[in-house]
């Protein structure tokens, strides 16, 4: 029944996709984040919906239904083209006999295609709003499912990942869900219909409960940092503090003893075998990078047995730590920074950190341009703040998970750039800072 209902919905959505390329693009993004086939068990379980809507979108572009001349030239596009060129070389020169190399290179190519065509579609306020909606209804619905289970079980629910996706365990899923919280908050503030605003408030609350009850230390750190930054930067201080106190209250009521025991091990990292295993994986990743400083070892080479065996005793950049030579099987990097370092070398990590830093700078520039003299653009300032909070949360939560190629963070960086362009074009020339004539 579930498969049939969703298939019927997709049939109804098809005419909308062909009628308007933006609709096809939004469905492409939504199916990529929701991964609806992970919830099916019948004839829809193998349906390649994301590929199908990607094909429709790209076909409409090729057929001229979207004017290429409408493409908004921007710096992030050039950063991304440089990044994908570097990824291609890292893939080509990576260690052999690594099936993950081709798998993750394909992931990067697909996500880059999606974000690189975004400047064709996202130009006006309603376009930004629509992209936020697909993120909330994509990532957020995973949070609703786990949040409701956590409430129904009084905190006893064990979060699992989303099969067949980068959110395939609870740590990855928790970090990903934190990124959706600022998006849901923005939509709860700016949606016109009261019932829609209420829906996004419920989405935010249940997703936060899912993260707090999920038992992921990375997710807990990410949502804690998000809450602190949210209170500090928000223009709605009373609301921000109220939400923060509500989250603390809900956490104290729902969190079972096993969860608090697990989180308390954050303070006991030196005696935590799981943490020591991660540090060893970080050490191996740095050793790979030192051996291959420009292009790295290829995607997830650290998880390849021959590579792990070669470098497991190498000191790398963490030789000052007293760590044993591991006897266990290869481990994932468990950190976006060490993941990128081992995969793409120092150059790849530098490119990534450059466009992330540029996105944070864009937020500062947007806020400076809008100031207090453009109340009609306060929505853009609030959106920039929410994008900023999501990126900061990713940088914190990502320190404990291998989620460097998660599509949403690349979307946020591009959205911040397009938002800056929109603000610059919306502010009358007389209000923009004048160039100095030295």
mmCIF file of N, CA and C in Angstrom, residues 75-199:
data_model
loop_
_atom_site.group_PDB
_atom_site.id
_atom_site.type_symbol
_atom_site.label_atom_id
_atom_site.label_comp_id
_atom_site.label_asym_id
_atom_site.label_seq_id
_atom_site.Cartn_x
_atom_site.Cartn_y
_atom_site.Cartn_z
ATOM 1 N N UNK A 75 31.451 33.090 -7.525
ATOM 2 C CA UNK A 75 32.741 32.525 -7.148
ATOM 3 C C UNK A 75 32.624 31.073 -6.701
ATOM 4 N N UNK A 76 31.518 30.705 -6.066
ATOM 5 C CA UNK A 76 31.377 29.340 -5.572
ATOM 6 C C UNK A 76 31.410 28.337 -6.720
ATOM 7 N N UNK A 77 30.823 28.690 -7.847
ATOM 8 C CA UNK A 77 30.889 27.804 -9.011
ATOM 9 C C UNK A 77 32.337 27.501 -9.372
ATOM 10 N N UNK A 78 33.185 28.513 -9.360
ATOM 11 C CA UNK A 78 34.599 28.305 -9.698
ATOM 12 C C UNK A 78 35.303 27.485 -8.622
ATOM 13 N N UNK A 79 34.959 27.712 -7.365
ATOM 14 C CA UNK A 79 35.511 26.876 -6.291
ATOM 15 C C UNK A 79 35.128 25.405 -6.517
ATOM 16 N N UNK A 80 33.862 25.185 -6.864
ATOM 17 C CA UNK A 80 33.382 23.813 -7.040
ATOM 18 C C UNK A 80 34.011 23.151 -8.264
ATOM 19 N N UNK A 81 34.198 23.902 -9.326
ATOM 20 C CA UNK A 81 34.849 23.331 -10.509
ATOM 21 C C UNK A 81 36.293 22.942 -10.184
ATOM 22 N N UNK A 82 36.973 23.760 -9.408
ATOM 23 C CA UNK A 82 38.330 23.433 -8.973
ATOM 24 C C UNK A 82 38.314 22.190 -8.085
ATOM 25 N N UNK A 83 37.321 22.114 -7.201
ATOM 26 C CA UNK A 83 37.226 20.975 -6.291
ATOM 27 C C UNK A 83 36.980 19.678 -7.058
ATOM 28 N N UNK A 84 36.055 19.697 -8.011
ATOM 29 C CA UNK A 84 35.759 18.478 -8.763
ATOM 30 C C UNK A 84 36.936 18.082 -9.647
ATOM 31 N N UNK A 85 37.685 19.053 -10.155
ATOM 32 C CA UNK A 85 38.891 18.734 -10.936
ATOM 33 C C UNK A 85 39.916 18.037 -10.041
ATOM 34 N N UNK A 86 40.074 18.553 -8.836
ATOM 35 C CA UNK A 86 41.019 17.937 -7.902
ATOM 36 C C UNK A 86 40.544 16.542 -7.495
ATOM 37 N N UNK A 87 39.248 16.387 -7.249
ATOM 38 C CA UNK A 87 38.696 15.071 -6.901
ATOM 39 C C UNK A 87 38.940 14.070 -8.023
ATOM 40 N N UNK A 88 38.817 14.517 -9.260
ATOM 41 C CA UNK A 88 39.037 13.634 -10.402
ATOM 42 C C UNK A 88 40.472 13.129 -10.435
ATOM 43 N N UNK A 89 41.413 14.014 -10.178
ATOM 44 C CA UNK A 89 42.818 13.616 -10.163
ATOM 45 C C UNK A 89 43.113 12.704 -8.974
ATOM 46 N N UNK A 90 42.494 13.000 -7.825
ATOM 47 C CA UNK A 90 42.672 12.134 -6.659
ATOM 48 C C UNK A 90 42.122 10.742 -6.929
ATOM 49 N N UNK A 91 41.008 10.682 -7.588
ATOM 50 C CA UNK A 91 40.416 9.395 -7.975
ATOM 51 C C UNK A 91 41.340 8.652 -8.936
ATOM 52 N N UNK A 92 41.876 9.367 -9.909
ATOM 53 C CA UNK A 92 42.725 8.733 -10.920
ATOM 54 C C UNK A 92 44.043 8.227 -10.339
ATOM 55 N N UNK A 93 44.629 8.986 -9.410
ATOM 56 C CA UNK A 93 45.931 8.624 -8.850
ATOM 57 C C UNK A 93 45.837 7.880 -7.528
ATOM 58 N N UNK A 94 44.623 7.549 -7.103
ATOM 59 C CA UNK A 94 44.440 6.875 -5.817
ATOM 60 C C UNK A 94 44.963 5.455 -5.840
ATOM 61 N N UNK A 95 45.070 4.880 -4.643
ATOM 62 C CA UNK A 95 45.547 3.506 -4.526
ATOM 63 C C UNK A 95 44.605 2.551 -5.253
ATOM 64 N N UNK A 96 45.178 1.535 -5.867
ATOM 65 C CA UNK A 96 44.379 0.568 -6.629
ATOM 66 C C UNK A 96 43.659 -0.389 -5.686
ATOM 67 N N UNK A 97 42.781 -1.194 -6.262
ATOM 68 C CA UNK A 97 42.016 -2.201 -5.511
ATOM 69 C C UNK A 97 41.218 -1.585 -4.365
ATOM 70 N N UNK A 98 40.657 -0.405 -4.635
ATOM 71 C CA UNK A 98 39.828 0.278 -3.634
ATOM 72 C C UNK A 98 38.452 0.533 -4.240
ATOM 73 N N UNK A 99 37.478 -0.335 -3.992
ATOM 74 C CA UNK A 99 36.145 -0.148 -4.573
ATOM 75 C C UNK A 99 35.449 1.122 -4.093
ATOM 76 N N UNK A 100 35.814 1.611 -2.924
ATOM 77 C CA UNK A 100 35.198 2.828 -2.405
ATOM 78 C C UNK A 100 35.643 4.058 -3.185
ATOM 79 N N UNK A 101 36.773 3.974 -3.862
ATOM 80 C CA UNK A 101 37.281 5.115 -4.631
ATOM 81 C C UNK A 101 36.283 5.508 -5.718
ATOM 82 N N UNK A 102 35.869 4.547 -6.516
ATOM 83 C CA UNK A 102 34.904 4.828 -7.587
ATOM 84 C C UNK A 102 33.536 5.175 -7.028
ATOM 85 N N UNK A 103 33.145 4.513 -5.947
ATOM 86 C CA UNK A 103 31.823 4.742 -5.366
ATOM 87 C C UNK A 103 31.673 6.182 -4.888
ATOM 88 N N UNK A 104 32.652 6.679 -4.155
ATOM 89 C CA UNK A 104 32.531 8.035 -3.615
ATOM 90 C C UNK A 104 32.847 9.105 -4.645
ATOM 91 N N UNK A 105 33.660 8.770 -5.632
ATOM 92 C CA UNK A 105 33.860 9.725 -6.721
ATOM 93 C C UNK A 105 32.546 9.952 -7.460
ATOM 94 N N UNK A 106 31.784 8.898 -7.655
ATOM 95 C CA UNK A 106 30.459 9.030 -8.281
ATOM 96 C C UNK A 106 29.539 9.895 -7.431
ATOM 97 N N UNK A 107 29.605 9.724 -6.107
ATOM 98 C CA UNK A 107 28.801 10.545 -5.201
ATOM 99 C C UNK A 107 29.143 12.028 -5.370
ATOM 100 N N UNK A 108 30.446 12.334 -5.423
ATOM 101 C CA UNK A 108 30.885 13.718 -5.565
ATOM 102 C C UNK A 108 30.437 14.308 -6.893
ATOM 103 N N UNK A 109 30.567 13.547 -7.968
ATOM 104 C CA UNK A 109 30.156 14.037 -9.291
ATOM 105 C C UNK A 109 28.666 14.361 -9.299
ATOM 106 N N UNK A 110 27.854 13.476 -8.738
ATOM 107 C CA UNK A 110 26.403 13.682 -8.718
ATOM 108 C C UNK A 110 26.024 14.917 -7.898
ATOM 109 N N UNK A 111 26.614 15.060 -6.717
ATOM 110 C CA UNK A 111 26.245 16.212 -5.882
ATOM 111 C C UNK A 111 26.719 17.508 -6.516
ATOM 112 N N UNK A 112 27.868 17.477 -7.196
ATOM 113 C CA UNK A 112 28.373 18.682 -7.836
ATOM 114 C C UNK A 112 27.507 19.104 -9.018
ATOM 115 N N UNK A 113 27.015 18.142 -9.759
ATOM 116 C CA UNK A 113 26.109 18.482 -10.858
ATOM 117 C C UNK A 113 24.877 19.196 -10.314
ATOM 118 N N UNK A 114 24.342 18.679 -9.203
ATOM 119 C CA UNK A 114 23.143 19.281 -8.626
ATOM 120 C C UNK A 114 23.386 20.713 -8.180
ATOM 121 N N UNK A 115 24.474 20.949 -7.446
ATOM 122 C CA UNK A 115 24.705 22.298 -6.921
ATOM 123 C C UNK A 115 25.191 23.256 -8.003
ATOM 124 N N UNK A 116 25.859 22.734 -9.035
ATOM 125 C CA UNK A 116 26.369 23.620 -10.076
ATOM 126 C C UNK A 116 25.274 24.161 -10.985
ATOM 127 N N UNK A 117 24.136 23.478 -11.061
ATOM 128 C CA UNK A 117 23.024 24.011 -11.857
ATOM 129 C C UNK A 117 22.089 24.880 -11.023
ATOM 130 N N UNK A 118 22.319 24.940 -9.710
ATOM 131 C CA UNK A 118 21.453 25.742 -8.845
ATOM 132 C C UNK A 118 21.346 27.205 -9.275
ATOM 133 N N UNK A 119 22.448 27.863 -9.711
ATOM 134 C CA UNK A 119 22.334 29.275 -10.117
ATOM 135 C C UNK A 119 21.406 29.521 -11.295
ATOM 136 N N UNK A 120 20.988 28.457 -11.993
ATOM 137 C CA UNK A 120 19.998 28.613 -13.060
ATOM 138 C C UNK A 120 18.589 28.777 -12.507
ATOM 139 N N UNK A 121 18.360 28.270 -11.303
ATOM 140 C CA UNK A 121 16.999 28.178 -10.780
ATOM 141 C C UNK A 121 16.715 29.088 -9.588
ATOM 142 N N UNK A 122 17.703 29.357 -8.766
ATOM 143 C CA UNK A 122 17.473 30.080 -7.513
ATOM 144 C C UNK A 122 17.882 31.536 -7.683
ATOM 145 N N UNK A 123 16.890 32.397 -7.848
ATOM 146 C CA UNK A 123 17.144 33.819 -8.095
ATOM 147 C C UNK A 123 16.325 34.718 -7.175
ATOM 148 N N UNK A 124 15.066 34.381 -6.953
ATOM 149 C CA UNK A 124 14.152 35.220 -6.191
ATOM 150 C C UNK A 124 13.860 34.619 -4.815
ATOM 151 N N UNK A 125 13.194 35.425 -3.983
ATOM 152 C CA UNK A 125 12.918 34.998 -2.619
ATOM 153 C C UNK A 125 12.158 33.672 -2.576
ATOM 154 N N UNK A 126 11.162 33.523 -3.451
ATOM 155 C CA UNK A 126 10.360 32.299 -3.424
ATOM 156 C C UNK A 126 11.184 31.078 -3.810
ATOM 157 N N UNK A 127 12.241 31.285 -4.613
ATOM 158 C CA UNK A 127 13.106 30.170 -4.988
ATOM 159 C C UNK A 127 13.912 29.687 -3.786
ATOM 160 N N UNK A 128 14.463 30.642 -3.025
ATOM 161 C CA UNK A 128 15.199 30.272 -1.810
ATOM 162 C C UNK A 128 14.271 29.554 -0.829
ATOM 163 N N UNK A 129 13.076 30.083 -0.699
ATOM 164 C CA UNK A 129 12.092 29.492 0.206
ATOM 165 C C UNK A 129 11.769 28.055 -0.220
ATOM 166 N N UNK A 130 11.628 27.833 -1.528
ATOM 167 C CA UNK A 130 11.298 26.505 -2.043
ATOM 168 C C UNK A 130 12.421 25.506 -1.761
ATOM 169 N N UNK A 131 13.672 25.936 -1.912
ATOM 170 C CA UNK A 131 14.795 25.032 -1.631
ATOM 171 C C UNK A 131 14.832 24.690 -0.144
ATOM 172 N N UNK A 132 14.556 25.676 0.709
ATOM 173 C CA UNK A 132 14.478 25.390 2.147
ATOM 174 C C UNK A 132 13.383 24.365 2.443
ATOM 175 N N UNK A 133 12.277 24.463 1.740
ATOM 176 C CA UNK A 133 11.179 23.525 1.976
ATOM 177 C C UNK A 133 11.586 22.097 1.633
ATOM 178 N N UNK A 134 12.282 21.902 0.506
ATOM 179 C CA UNK A 134 12.661 20.529 0.142
ATOM 180 C C UNK A 134 13.701 19.975 1.115
ATOM 181 N N UNK A 135 14.535 20.843 1.671
ATOM 182 C CA UNK A 135 15.491 20.372 2.674
ATOM 183 C C UNK A 135 14.748 19.954 3.940
ATOM 184 N N UNK A 136 13.810 20.795 4.365
ATOM 185 C CA UNK A 136 13.043 20.487 5.581
ATOM 186 C C UNK A 136 12.212 19.216 5.402
ATOM 187 N N UNK A 137 11.593 19.072 4.235
ATOM 188 C CA UNK A 137 10.733 17.905 3.994
ATOM 189 C C UNK A 137 11.528 16.686 3.543
ATOM 190 N N UNK A 138 12.809 16.870 3.285
ATOM 191 C CA UNK A 138 13.665 15.741 2.959
ATOM 192 C C UNK A 138 14.364 15.227 4.209
ATOM 193 N N UNK A 139 15.300 16.016 4.719
ATOM 194 C CA UNK A 139 15.995 15.637 5.950
ATOM 195 C C UNK A 139 15.045 15.585 7.138
ATOM 196 N N UNK A 140 14.173 16.590 7.226
ATOM 197 C CA UNK A 140 13.313 16.715 8.399
ATOM 198 C C UNK A 140 12.389 15.537 8.624
ATOM 199 N N UNK A 141 11.911 14.924 7.555
ATOM 200 C CA UNK A 141 10.985 13.802 7.723
ATOM 201 C C UNK A 141 11.662 12.596 8.362
ATOM 202 N N UNK A 142 12.969 12.443 8.136
ATOM 203 C CA UNK A 142 13.695 11.395 8.864
ATOM 204 C C UNK A 142 13.660 11.707 10.358
ATOM 205 N N UNK A 143 13.799 12.991 10.682
ATOM 206 C CA UNK A 143 13.751 13.395 12.074
ATOM 207 C C UNK A 143 12.390 13.174 12.693
ATOM 208 N N UNK A 144 11.318 13.414 11.929
ATOM 209 C CA UNK A 144 9.964 13.197 12.433
ATOM 210 C C UNK A 144 9.761 11.731 12.803
ATOM 211 N N UNK A 145 10.214 10.838 11.920
ATOM 212 C CA UNK A 145 10.033 9.408 12.176
ATOM 213 C C UNK A 145 10.724 8.998 13.477
ATOM 214 N N UNK A 146 11.988 9.391 13.618
ATOM 215 C CA UNK A 146 12.726 8.991 14.823
ATOM 216 C C UNK A 146 12.272 9.774 16.046
ATOM 217 N N UNK A 147 11.882 11.031 15.855
ATOM 218 C CA UNK A 147 11.409 11.824 16.980
ATOM 219 C C UNK A 147 10.142 11.269 17.583
ATOM 220 N N UNK A 148 9.197 10.889 16.745
ATOM 221 C CA UNK A 148 7.944 10.319 17.246
ATOM 222 C C UNK A 148 8.182 8.981 17.939
ATOM 223 N N UNK A 149 9.118 8.189 17.400
ATOM 224 C CA UNK A 149 9.437 6.908 18.048
ATOM 225 C C UNK A 149 10.097 7.135 19.406
ATOM 226 N N UNK A 150 10.930 8.178 19.492
ATOM 227 C CA UNK A 150 11.574 8.500 20.765
ATOM 228 C C UNK A 150 10.537 8.917 21.801
ATOM 229 N N UNK A 151 9.562 9.731 21.382
ATOM 230 C CA UNK A 151 8.508 10.170 22.305
ATOM 231 C C UNK A 151 7.643 8.984 22.737
ATOM 232 N N UNK A 152 7.258 8.155 21.753
ATOM 233 C CA UNK A 152 6.377 7.019 22.057
ATOM 234 C C UNK A 152 7.036 6.015 22.993
ATOM 235 N N UNK A 153 8.369 5.901 22.896
ATOM 236 C CA UNK A 153 9.087 4.934 23.730
ATOM 237 C C UNK A 153 9.663 5.570 24.988
ATOM 238 N N UNK A 154 9.321 6.854 25.210
ATOM 239 C CA UNK A 154 9.837 7.597 26.378
ATOM 240 C C UNK A 154 11.354 7.594 26.420
ATOM 241 N N UNK A 155 11.962 7.716 25.243
ATOM 242 C CA UNK A 155 13.421 7.789 25.155
ATOM 243 C C UNK A 155 14.094 6.457 24.943
ATOM 244 N N UNK A 156 13.334 5.382 24.824
ATOM 245 C CA UNK A 156 13.938 4.061 24.672
ATOM 246 C C UNK A 156 14.246 3.670 23.243
ATOM 247 N N UNK A 157 13.852 4.487 22.277
ATOM 248 C CA UNK A 157 14.064 4.150 20.861
ATOM 249 C C UNK A 157 15.538 4.227 20.495
ATOM 250 N N UNK A 158 16.027 3.240 19.738
ATOM 251 C CA UNK A 158 17.395 3.245 19.235
ATOM 252 C C UNK A 158 17.389 3.728 17.789
ATOM 253 N N UNK A 159 17.957 4.907 17.578
ATOM 254 C CA UNK A 159 17.993 5.459 16.225
ATOM 255 C C UNK A 159 18.869 4.597 15.329
ATOM 256 N N UNK A 160 18.391 4.379 14.117
ATOM 257 C CA UNK A 160 19.178 3.690 13.094
ATOM 258 C C UNK A 160 19.365 4.642 11.923
ATOM 259 N N UNK A 161 20.296 4.347 11.064
ATOM 260 C CA UNK A 161 20.536 5.199 9.916
ATOM 261 C C UNK A 161 19.544 4.951 8.803
ATOM 262 N N UNK A 162 19.750 5.647 7.699
ATOM 263 C CA UNK A 162 18.914 5.484 6.503
ATOM 264 C C UNK A 162 19.679 4.598 5.529
ATOM 265 N N UNK A 163 19.223 3.382 5.293
ATOM 266 C CA UNK A 163 19.968 2.462 4.417
ATOM 267 C C UNK A 163 20.152 3.031 3.011
ATOM 268 N N UNK A 164 21.286 2.703 2.423
ATOM 269 C CA UNK A 164 21.548 3.124 1.056
ATOM 270 C C UNK A 164 21.860 4.589 0.905
ATOM 271 N N UNK A 165 22.297 5.246 1.983
ATOM 272 C CA UNK A 165 22.593 6.669 1.918
ATOM 273 C C UNK A 165 23.832 6.968 2.747
ATOM 274 N N UNK A 166 24.269 8.233 2.715
ATOM 275 C CA UNK A 166 25.394 8.633 3.548
ATOM 276 C C UNK A 166 24.991 8.738 5.016
ATOM 277 N N UNK A 167 23.702 8.690 5.282
ATOM 278 C CA UNK A 167 23.197 8.730 6.661
ATOM 279 C C UNK A 167 22.890 7.316 7.140
ATOM 280 N N UNK A 168 23.821 6.415 6.866
ATOM 281 C CA UNK A 168 23.529 5.004 7.097
ATOM 282 C C UNK A 168 23.792 4.527 8.522
ATOM 283 N N UNK A 169 24.168 5.403 9.426
ATOM 284 C CA UNK A 169 24.203 5.042 10.843
ATOM 285 C C UNK A 169 23.724 6.232 11.663
ATOM 286 N N UNK A 170 23.527 6.015 12.945
ATOM 287 C CA UNK A 170 22.886 7.053 13.763
ATOM 288 C C UNK A 170 23.755 8.291 13.931
ATOM 289 N N UNK A 171 25.072 8.122 13.921
ATOM 290 C CA UNK A 171 25.948 9.281 14.052
ATOM 291 C C UNK A 171 25.845 10.195 12.843
ATOM 292 N N UNK A 172 25.855 9.600 11.649
ATOM 293 C CA UNK A 172 25.711 10.388 10.431
ATOM 294 C C UNK A 172 24.331 11.024 10.355
ATOM 295 N N UNK A 173 23.305 10.233 10.690
ATOM 296 C CA UNK A 173 21.938 10.751 10.614
ATOM 297 C C UNK A 173 21.725 11.883 11.621
ATOM 298 N N UNK A 174 22.239 11.750 12.819
ATOM 299 C CA UNK A 174 22.071 12.799 13.830
ATOM 300 C C UNK A 174 22.699 14.108 13.385
ATOM 301 N N UNK A 175 23.924 14.026 12.846
ATOM 302 C CA UNK A 175 24.585 15.239 12.373
ATOM 303 C C UNK A 175 23.815 15.863 11.223
ATOM 304 N N UNK A 176 23.322 15.036 10.309
ATOM 305 C CA UNK A 176 22.546 15.545 9.179
ATOM 306 C C UNK A 176 21.256 16.216 9.645
ATOM 307 N N UNK A 177 20.604 15.627 10.637
ATOM 308 C CA UNK A 177 19.347 16.188 11.134
ATOM 309 C C UNK A 177 19.559 17.552 11.775
ATOM 310 N N UNK A 178 20.694 17.749 12.431
ATOM 311 C CA UNK A 178 20.972 19.055 13.050
ATOM 312 C C UNK A 178 20.990 20.146 11.985
ATOM 313 N N UNK A 179 21.476 19.819 10.784
ATOM 314 C CA UNK A 179 21.538 20.809 9.706
ATOM 315 C C UNK A 179 20.152 21.279 9.277
ATOM 316 N N UNK A 180 19.152 20.444 9.486
ATOM 317 C CA UNK A 180 17.795 20.813 9.064
ATOM 318 C C UNK A 180 17.091 21.717 10.072
ATOM 319 N N UNK A 181 17.588 21.799 11.299
ATOM 320 C CA UNK A 181 16.904 22.564 12.342
ATOM 321 C C UNK A 181 16.838 24.062 12.029
ATOM 322 N N UNK A 182 17.936 24.723 11.636
ATOM 323 C CA UNK A 182 17.823 26.145 11.285
ATOM 324 C C UNK A 182 16.906 26.387 10.094
ATOM 325 N N UNK A 183 16.872 25.432 9.170
ATOM 326 C CA UNK A 183 15.991 25.555 8.002
ATOM 327 C C UNK A 183 14.536 25.529 8.433
ATOM 328 N N UNK A 184 14.186 24.575 9.301
ATOM 329 C CA UNK A 184 12.806 24.479 9.793
ATOM 330 C C UNK A 184 12.420 25.719 10.590
ATOM 331 N N UNK A 185 13.372 26.252 11.358
ATOM 332 C CA UNK A 185 13.095 27.466 12.139
ATOM 333 C C UNK A 185 12.770 28.640 11.219
ATOM 334 N N UNK A 186 13.561 28.815 10.171
ATOM 335 C CA UNK A 186 13.299 29.906 9.223
ATOM 336 C C UNK A 186 11.904 29.749 8.603
ATOM 337 N N UNK A 187 11.566 28.541 8.184
ATOM 338 C CA UNK A 187 10.266 28.304 7.547
ATOM 339 C C UNK A 187 9.118 28.514 8.538
ATOM 340 N N UNK A 188 9.345 28.183 9.803
ATOM 341 C CA UNK A 188 8.314 28.403 10.816
ATOM 342 C C UNK A 188 8.066 29.893 11.038
ATOM 343 N N UNK A 189 9.083 30.718 10.821
ATOM 344 C CA UNK A 189 8.931 32.159 10.981
ATOM 345 C C UNK A 189 8.300 32.822 9.766
ATOM 346 N N UNK A 190 8.625 32.347 8.573
ATOM 347 C CA UNK A 190 8.290 33.087 7.365
ATOM 348 C C UNK A 190 7.216 32.457 6.480
ATOM 349 N N UNK A 191 6.732 31.278 6.801
ATOM 350 C CA UNK A 191 5.623 30.729 6.025
ATOM 351 C C UNK A 191 4.362 31.540 6.304
ATOM 352 N N UNK A 192 3.556 31.755 5.288
ATOM 353 C CA UNK A 192 2.397 32.648 5.434
ATOM 354 C C UNK A 192 1.242 32.004 6.186
ATOM 355 N N UNK A 193 0.889 30.783 5.818
ATOM 356 C CA UNK A 193 -0.273 30.131 6.424
ATOM 357 C C UNK A 193 0.044 29.670 7.849
ATOM 358 N N UNK A 194 -0.879 29.923 8.765
ATOM 359 C CA UNK A 194 -0.658 29.566 10.164
ATOM 360 C C UNK A 194 -0.468 28.066 10.329
ATOM 361 N N UNK A 195 -1.248 27.266 9.597
ATOM 362 C CA UNK A 195 -1.146 25.821 9.731
ATOM 363 C C UNK A 195 0.199 25.319 9.228
ATOM 364 N N UNK A 196 0.735 25.975 8.205
ATOM 365 C CA UNK A 196 2.052 25.592 7.680
ATOM 366 C C UNK A 196 3.136 25.948 8.689
ATOM 367 N N UNK A 197 3.024 27.141 9.288
ATOM 368 C CA UNK A 197 3.995 27.526 10.316
ATOM 369 C C UNK A 197 3.974 26.536 11.471
ATOM 370 N N UNK A 198 2.778 26.147 11.891
ATOM 371 C CA UNK A 198 2.649 25.167 12.965
ATOM 372 C C UNK A 198 3.308 23.846 12.576
ATOM 373 N N UNK A 199 3.122 23.442 11.321
ATOM 374 C CA UNK A 199 3.734 22.200 10.840
ATOM 375 C C UNK A 199 5.247 22.241 10.921
#
